[in-house]
Amino acid sequence: MARIDLDHIRHSYLANPLTDDDFALKEVHHGFAEGGAYALLGPSGCGKTSLLNIISGLVQPSRGRILFDGTDVTHMSTERRNIAQVFQFPVIYDTMSVYDNLAFPLRNRGVPEADISRRVNETLEIIGLAERARNRARGLTADLKQKISLGRGLVRSDVNAILFDEPLTVIDPHMKWQLRSQLKELHKRFGYTMVYVTHDQTEALTFADTVVVMFEGQIVQIGTPAELFERPSHTFVGYFIGSPGMNVLPVTLDGAVARLGSRSIDLPGAAIPAAGAKTELGVRPEYVRIGASGLPMQVRAVEDIGRHKIVRGSIEGCELAAIVPEGEGIPADPHVSFDPRGINIYADSWRLEPRA
Amino acid sequence: MERTLNNKAWFLVLPVLVLVAFSAIIPLMTVVNYSVQDTFGNNQFFWAGLDWFEDVLGSDRFWNALGRNLIFSAIILAIEVPLGIYIALNMPKKGWGVPVCLVLMALPLLIPWNVVGTIWQVFGRVDIGLLGRTLTALGIDYNYVQDPLDAWVTIIVMDVWHWTSLVVLLCYAGLVSIPDAYYQAAKIDGASRWSVFRFIQLPKMGRVLLIAVLLRFMDSFMIYTEPFVVTGGGPGNETTFLSIDLVKMAIGQFDVGPAAAMSLVYFLIVLSLSWVFYTVMTNQGQETGK
Amino acid sequence: MLELKNITRIVGAETHIDNVSLRLERGTLNVLLGPTLSGKTSLMRLMAGLDKPTSGSITFDGTDVTGVPPQKRDVAMVFQQFINYPTMTVYENIASPMRVAGASRQAIDAAVQRAAALMKLTPYLERMPLNLSGGQQQRCALARAIVKNAGLVLLDEPLANLDYKLREELRAELPRIFAEAGTIFVYATTEPSEALLLAGNTATLSQGRVTQFGPTIEVFRRPDDLITAQTFSDPPLNTIAMHKAAGQFRLEGGVAFPAPAALGEVPDGHYTIGFQPHHLGLARTSPEALALQTRVTAMEITGSESFVHLGFADASWVMLTPGVQEFAVGQQLEVFLDPRLLLVFDSHGRAVTAPGRLAA
């Protein structure tokens, strides 16, 4: 296991990148601690897969260095970096048995057969495929194949990191739960450094201790799931994380009061934006309370999704979504108020720290 | 779909069926007729039973020609399949080189058989051919008209030049359909170039390779035009393959009966060998993936 | 109305569809929910006429269409992969079904403009589909299906290849589009949450059988059997063995409590009980709530919610609870469960009682 440092990485798929727009990765300067579980989260085209391939050495960055435990590996080949990677679609060697699939990376590195047998059998136990060791890998279901891909990484005891590129895409929802908790358990037991790329917030947030949110080739926020949820530092994070995403309302600020149309909303603290900045108030649907007092809301639709209801409508002409727990009703003349804990203020899309 | 979705489709297929009936089924029936009859001209036919078949199967001439066919097909497959795979592996996968390579590869396939024969027939001549003269000038004793080995080498080189492209194009199609992730995973697993070929590329090419081998086998086993144009079956009978012998017998000697019997035997051999090839290779495919 | 009567499809030795009967009304959205290989796609192919049933009949508006090819049926289909004509503009792609039908130029233009506006594709009409994002490509395919104005529109996991957020946005738009079109929509998905968001009706599938069909939220709240409940639960349904005797429910692991009156009469015997992960809570919400001593086996936090994986006797459960909850793996945790929310299944997996519901 190793610490991974990305030192001012920039990457472009063009031969001679000139402007910022030519770069798929604008500037990434970040460290992944040894034994940490990280997720790179963002929409397609945000550069997360490029970043992962830069770590594994499948892509050479245009600028900057990449360090494993302080050693510069920028120009080192994938094989020598000693990392494992699990891809979106299961990669298995069709003609081999499950056992041979797992033994393959070891045989390629000239490990003695006796050690191979021990390592492979241990790994088969870990991924729960011991009974199928002699089966052909080809006939297995997608989730078992994906376990083999993972097993080929785990079988090498000395890997520096395990990288995941949207590994649960082809897996059914029920199997996702199992595989995800097994990954977490592996991480707890063996302390691998893991980096997990996904566009699925649930996967990212449940898997990782630290989530790196990317947008248009840049990191917009790094934090724990709770931080990303409660204090999104950019409106994009608010929108992208949470389902539905954060409500963003255009407001004008007046000390500790925000004005939305003809109404006022009390803020937990005063926020002072730079002159001329576009100011917005962000509040997650989870922090919107529907009751008899507050701002009047025009309800357009109520979606009962079992464990709670999503209420969609508008206040003062602005779209608003609210979440109502199972078993609670919606009054005939609904009004909304915002839980002060859930209010964030943004200037030009970036969050302002409130003052006491 | 186990049922025809639209009956109009049959009308579209009808012309082809008529054509096939005229060009294949009716001649085949005629051949079957001839093979059990004897004639002395004047459209007088006599019942001959299975005599012609006994004659054909008992003659050295037939077995020698068949042996030459088998050796020829074996050599052709042994050269063209590995060479085709090798070239396909080394062709560019993206960029401007792709169309250039594909056009270059397709060129020999566009030339008619008899033209290929004529080209090589002239090309190899010791008196006026570029190849023939060059080899002679280099002190190599090359003469395909007199030396059986030279005749064989000429025909094989010619066939390899003409048909390896087909194997290349088929294999190339199989190769480009392999997702990048496989190569990336192999890099990460530390696989050697050979392992990548053995465990990723070869299994994924399995199906197209089966088609390539089958096509090349059937085609080389039925070889006619090239040796007919270049060597005419000689020197002696050294390059007289079954097809050439058949034509000699039927047209040259007008032995319609034995020729018909022989062509039926020939037909059955091609059919059964192709079937054996196909079953063996698909079964292997079943076991080893793809 | 599309009606499937006792449809079975057997391919080789495998039964792909096993005696399915369904009635789908005009103007409804019908979700086929089930894991991979449960028969969703097979059923859709039968509805489209791409395959022919081994036995049973399909009628459309009273006419028997069993064995009628798709070209002659009034049907449109959208697949998981984004399928458009690559050499045509978005406009031409959307217009193509009407051109085939020989509609007038004005009619085509009006329909294309309307569908494009519905799918938010108006700015991209002159572009080539391959130059669009995945979401836009799929919207183009959807627009084409809608323009066709078919009586039956089949959508086979149409959002599966899209980004999470895009999926969320399209999912919110789709019910509105469906409501406007007034045709029969059939929508296949593996995700319970997608079925709940789309609402309408849901048929749950398992191993080629339709296990239940009804209004989506009803199927979710009152499953007929254990398979349906499990298919329709994400995170997975929590279950445990239970023995009923002398007016008491006794759970595997020793907890006993009086049979909840809200569940109605349950004969003595052995049962499996099931309950949704969000029905487990950290606080006692009603006087009847059961206190259960569990062990934390794993934690997953999304920020808005926490998934606490619990061990209770030999069962493993998930508790879905709001907010950020931090528990150490291995610690003991007391959780509460309202017994009125329990689903009770007999030894054949059939639901014995409908659960009592709190005020909706």
PDB file of C-alpha atoms in Angstrom, chain B residues 107-195:
ATOM      1  CA  LEU B 107      -6.205  -5.101 -53.657  1.00  0.00           C
ATOM      2  CA  PRO B 108      -5.125  -8.705 -54.378  1.00  0.00           C
ATOM      3  CA  LEU B 109      -8.662  -9.885 -53.592  1.00  0.00           C
ATOM      4  CA  LEU B 110     -10.031  -7.714 -56.394  1.00  0.00           C
ATOM      5  CA  ILE B 111      -8.001  -9.429 -59.123  1.00  0.00           C
ATOM      6  CA  PRO B 112      -9.671 -12.320 -60.971  1.00  0.00           C
ATOM      7  CA  TRP B 113      -8.107 -15.781 -60.602  1.00  0.00           C
ATOM      8  CA  ASN B 114      -7.086 -16.224 -64.199  1.00  0.00           C
ATOM      9  CA  VAL B 115      -5.466 -12.772 -64.260  1.00  0.00           C
ATOM     10  CA  VAL B 116      -3.495 -13.661 -61.136  1.00  0.00           C
ATOM     11  CA  GLY B 117      -2.403 -16.830 -62.929  1.00  0.00           C
ATOM     12  CA  THR B 118      -1.366 -14.951 -66.030  1.00  0.00           C
ATOM     13  CA  ILE B 119       0.494 -12.312 -64.036  1.00  0.00           C
ATOM     14  CA  TRP B 120       2.547 -14.953 -62.260  1.00  0.00           C
ATOM     15  CA  GLN B 121       2.958 -17.060 -65.337  1.00  0.00           C
ATOM     16  CA  VAL B 122       4.638 -14.132 -67.078  1.00  0.00           C
ATOM     17  CA  PHE B 123       6.328 -12.839 -63.922  1.00  0.00           C
ATOM     18  CA  GLY B 124       8.052 -16.176 -63.327  1.00  0.00           C
ATOM     19  CA  ARG B 125       9.211 -16.929 -66.862  1.00  0.00           C
ATOM     20  CA  VAL B 126      12.943 -17.419 -67.126  1.00  0.00           C
ATOM     21  CA  ASP B 127      13.191 -15.733 -70.506  1.00  0.00           C
ATOM     22  CA  ILE B 128      11.084 -12.581 -70.097  1.00  0.00           C
ATOM     23  CA  GLY B 129       9.694 -12.575 -66.502  1.00  0.00           C
ATOM     24  CA  LEU B 130      11.045 -10.143 -63.934  1.00  0.00           C
ATOM     25  CA  LEU B 131      11.117 -12.741 -61.177  1.00  0.00           C
ATOM     26  CA  GLY B 132      12.426 -15.534 -63.347  1.00  0.00           C
ATOM     27  CA  ARG B 133      15.239 -13.446 -64.803  1.00  0.00           C
ATOM     28  CA  THR B 134      16.198 -11.939 -61.465  1.00  0.00           C
ATOM     29  CA  LEU B 135      16.442 -15.334 -59.794  1.00  0.00           C
ATOM     30  CA  THR B 136      18.443 -16.733 -62.671  1.00  0.00           C
ATOM     31  CA  ALA B 137      20.720 -13.707 -62.577  1.00  0.00           C
ATOM     32  CA  LEU B 138      21.257 -14.305 -58.871  1.00  0.00           C
ATOM     33  CA  GLY B 139      22.447 -17.772 -59.721  1.00  0.00           C
ATOM     34  CA  ILE B 140      19.369 -19.591 -58.489  1.00  0.00           C
ATOM     35  CA  ASP B 141      18.299 -22.373 -60.763  1.00  0.00           C
ATOM     36  CA  TYR B 142      14.605 -21.538 -61.061  1.00  0.00           C
ATOM     37  CA  ASN B 143      12.292 -22.920 -63.714  1.00  0.00           C
ATOM     38  CA  TYR B 144       8.709 -23.723 -62.925  1.00  0.00           C
ATOM     39  CA  VAL B 145       8.121 -25.406 -66.245  1.00  0.00           C
ATOM     40  CA  GLN B 146      10.678 -28.119 -65.610  1.00  0.00           C
ATOM     41  CA  ASP B 147      11.278 -28.351 -61.888  1.00  0.00           C
ATOM     42  CA  PRO B 148       8.326 -29.767 -59.856  1.00  0.00           C
ATOM     43  CA  LEU B 149       9.533 -28.039 -56.684  1.00  0.00           C
ATOM     44  CA  ASP B 150       9.735 -24.686 -58.453  1.00  0.00           C
ATOM     45  CA  ALA B 151       6.263 -25.251 -59.869  1.00  0.00           C
ATOM     46  CA  TRP B 152       4.866 -25.939 -56.411  1.00  0.00           C
ATOM     47  CA  VAL B 153       6.653 -22.979 -54.856  1.00  0.00           C
ATOM     48  CA  THR B 154       5.328 -20.715 -57.588  1.00  0.00           C
ATOM     49  CA  ILE B 155       1.739 -21.809 -57.116  1.00  0.00           C
ATOM     50  CA  ILE B 156       1.939 -21.579 -53.341  1.00  0.00           C
ATOM     51  CA  VAL B 157       3.539 -18.129 -53.371  1.00  0.00           C
ATOM     52  CA  MET B 158       0.906 -17.038 -55.807  1.00  0.00           C
ATOM     53  CA  ASP B 159      -1.933 -18.313 -53.650  1.00  0.00           C
ATOM     54  CA  VAL B 160      -0.414 -16.803 -50.508  1.00  0.00           C
ATOM     55  CA  TRP B 161      -0.060 -13.472 -52.269  1.00  0.00           C
ATOM     56  CA  HIS B 162      -3.614 -13.673 -53.544  1.00  0.00           C
ATOM     57  CA  TRP B 163      -5.483 -14.940 -50.492  1.00  0.00           C
ATOM     58  CA  THR B 164      -3.626 -14.106 -47.252  1.00  0.00           C
ATOM     59  CA  SER B 165      -5.423 -10.741 -47.337  1.00  0.00           C
ATOM     60  CA  LEU B 166      -8.702 -12.501 -46.745  1.00  0.00           C
ATOM     61  CA  VAL B 167      -7.391 -14.031 -43.527  1.00  0.00           C
ATOM     62  CA  VAL B 168      -5.885 -10.677 -42.548  1.00  0.00           C
ATOM     63  CA  LEU B 169      -9.128  -8.785 -43.053  1.00  0.00           C
ATOM     64  CA  LEU B 170     -11.207 -11.326 -41.145  1.00  0.00           C
ATOM     65  CA  CYS B 171      -8.758 -11.432 -38.227  1.00  0.00           C
ATOM     66  CA  TYR B 172      -8.478  -7.668 -38.215  1.00  0.00           C
ATOM     67  CA  ALA B 173     -12.252  -7.386 -37.875  1.00  0.00           C
ATOM     68  CA  GLY B 174     -12.075  -9.734 -34.890  1.00  0.00           C
ATOM     69  CA  LEU B 175      -9.215  -7.812 -33.295  1.00  0.00           C
ATOM     70  CA  VAL B 176     -10.710  -4.335 -33.480  1.00  0.00           C
ATOM     71  CA  SER B 177     -13.840  -5.575 -31.696  1.00  0.00           C
ATOM     72  CA  ILE B 178     -11.877  -6.305 -28.493  1.00  0.00           C
ATOM     73  CA  PRO B 179     -12.562  -3.548 -25.933  1.00  0.00           C
ATOM     74  CA  ASP B 180      -9.598  -1.506 -24.707  1.00  0.00           C
ATOM     75  CA  ALA B 181     -10.266  -2.582 -21.132  1.00  0.00           C
ATOM     76  CA  TYR B 182      -8.916  -6.063 -21.962  1.00  0.00           C
ATOM     77  CA  TYR B 183      -5.546  -4.693 -23.005  1.00  0.00           C
ATOM     78  CA  GLN B 184      -5.450  -2.386 -20.008  1.00  0.00           C
ATOM     79  CA  ALA B 185      -6.280  -5.224 -17.632  1.00  0.00           C
ATOM     80  CA  ALA B 186      -3.562  -7.330 -19.237  1.00  0.00           C
ATOM     81  CA  LYS B 187      -1.025  -4.538 -18.718  1.00  0.00           C
ATOM     82  CA  ILE B 188      -2.024  -4.316 -15.088  1.00  0.00           C
ATOM     83  CA  ASP B 189      -1.763  -8.086 -14.723  1.00  0.00           C
ATOM     84  CA  GLY B 190       1.742  -7.850 -16.177  1.00  0.00           C
ATOM     85  CA  ALA B 191       0.916 -10.073 -19.155  1.00  0.00           C
ATOM     86  CA  SER B 192       3.570 -10.588 -21.822  1.00  0.00           C
ATOM     87  CA  ARG B 193       2.914  -9.908 -25.514  1.00  0.00           C
ATOM     88  CA  TRP B 194       2.500 -13.665 -26.023  1.00  0.00           C
ATOM     89  CA  SER B 195       0.016 -14.009 -23.135  1.00  0.00           C
TER      90      SER B 195
END
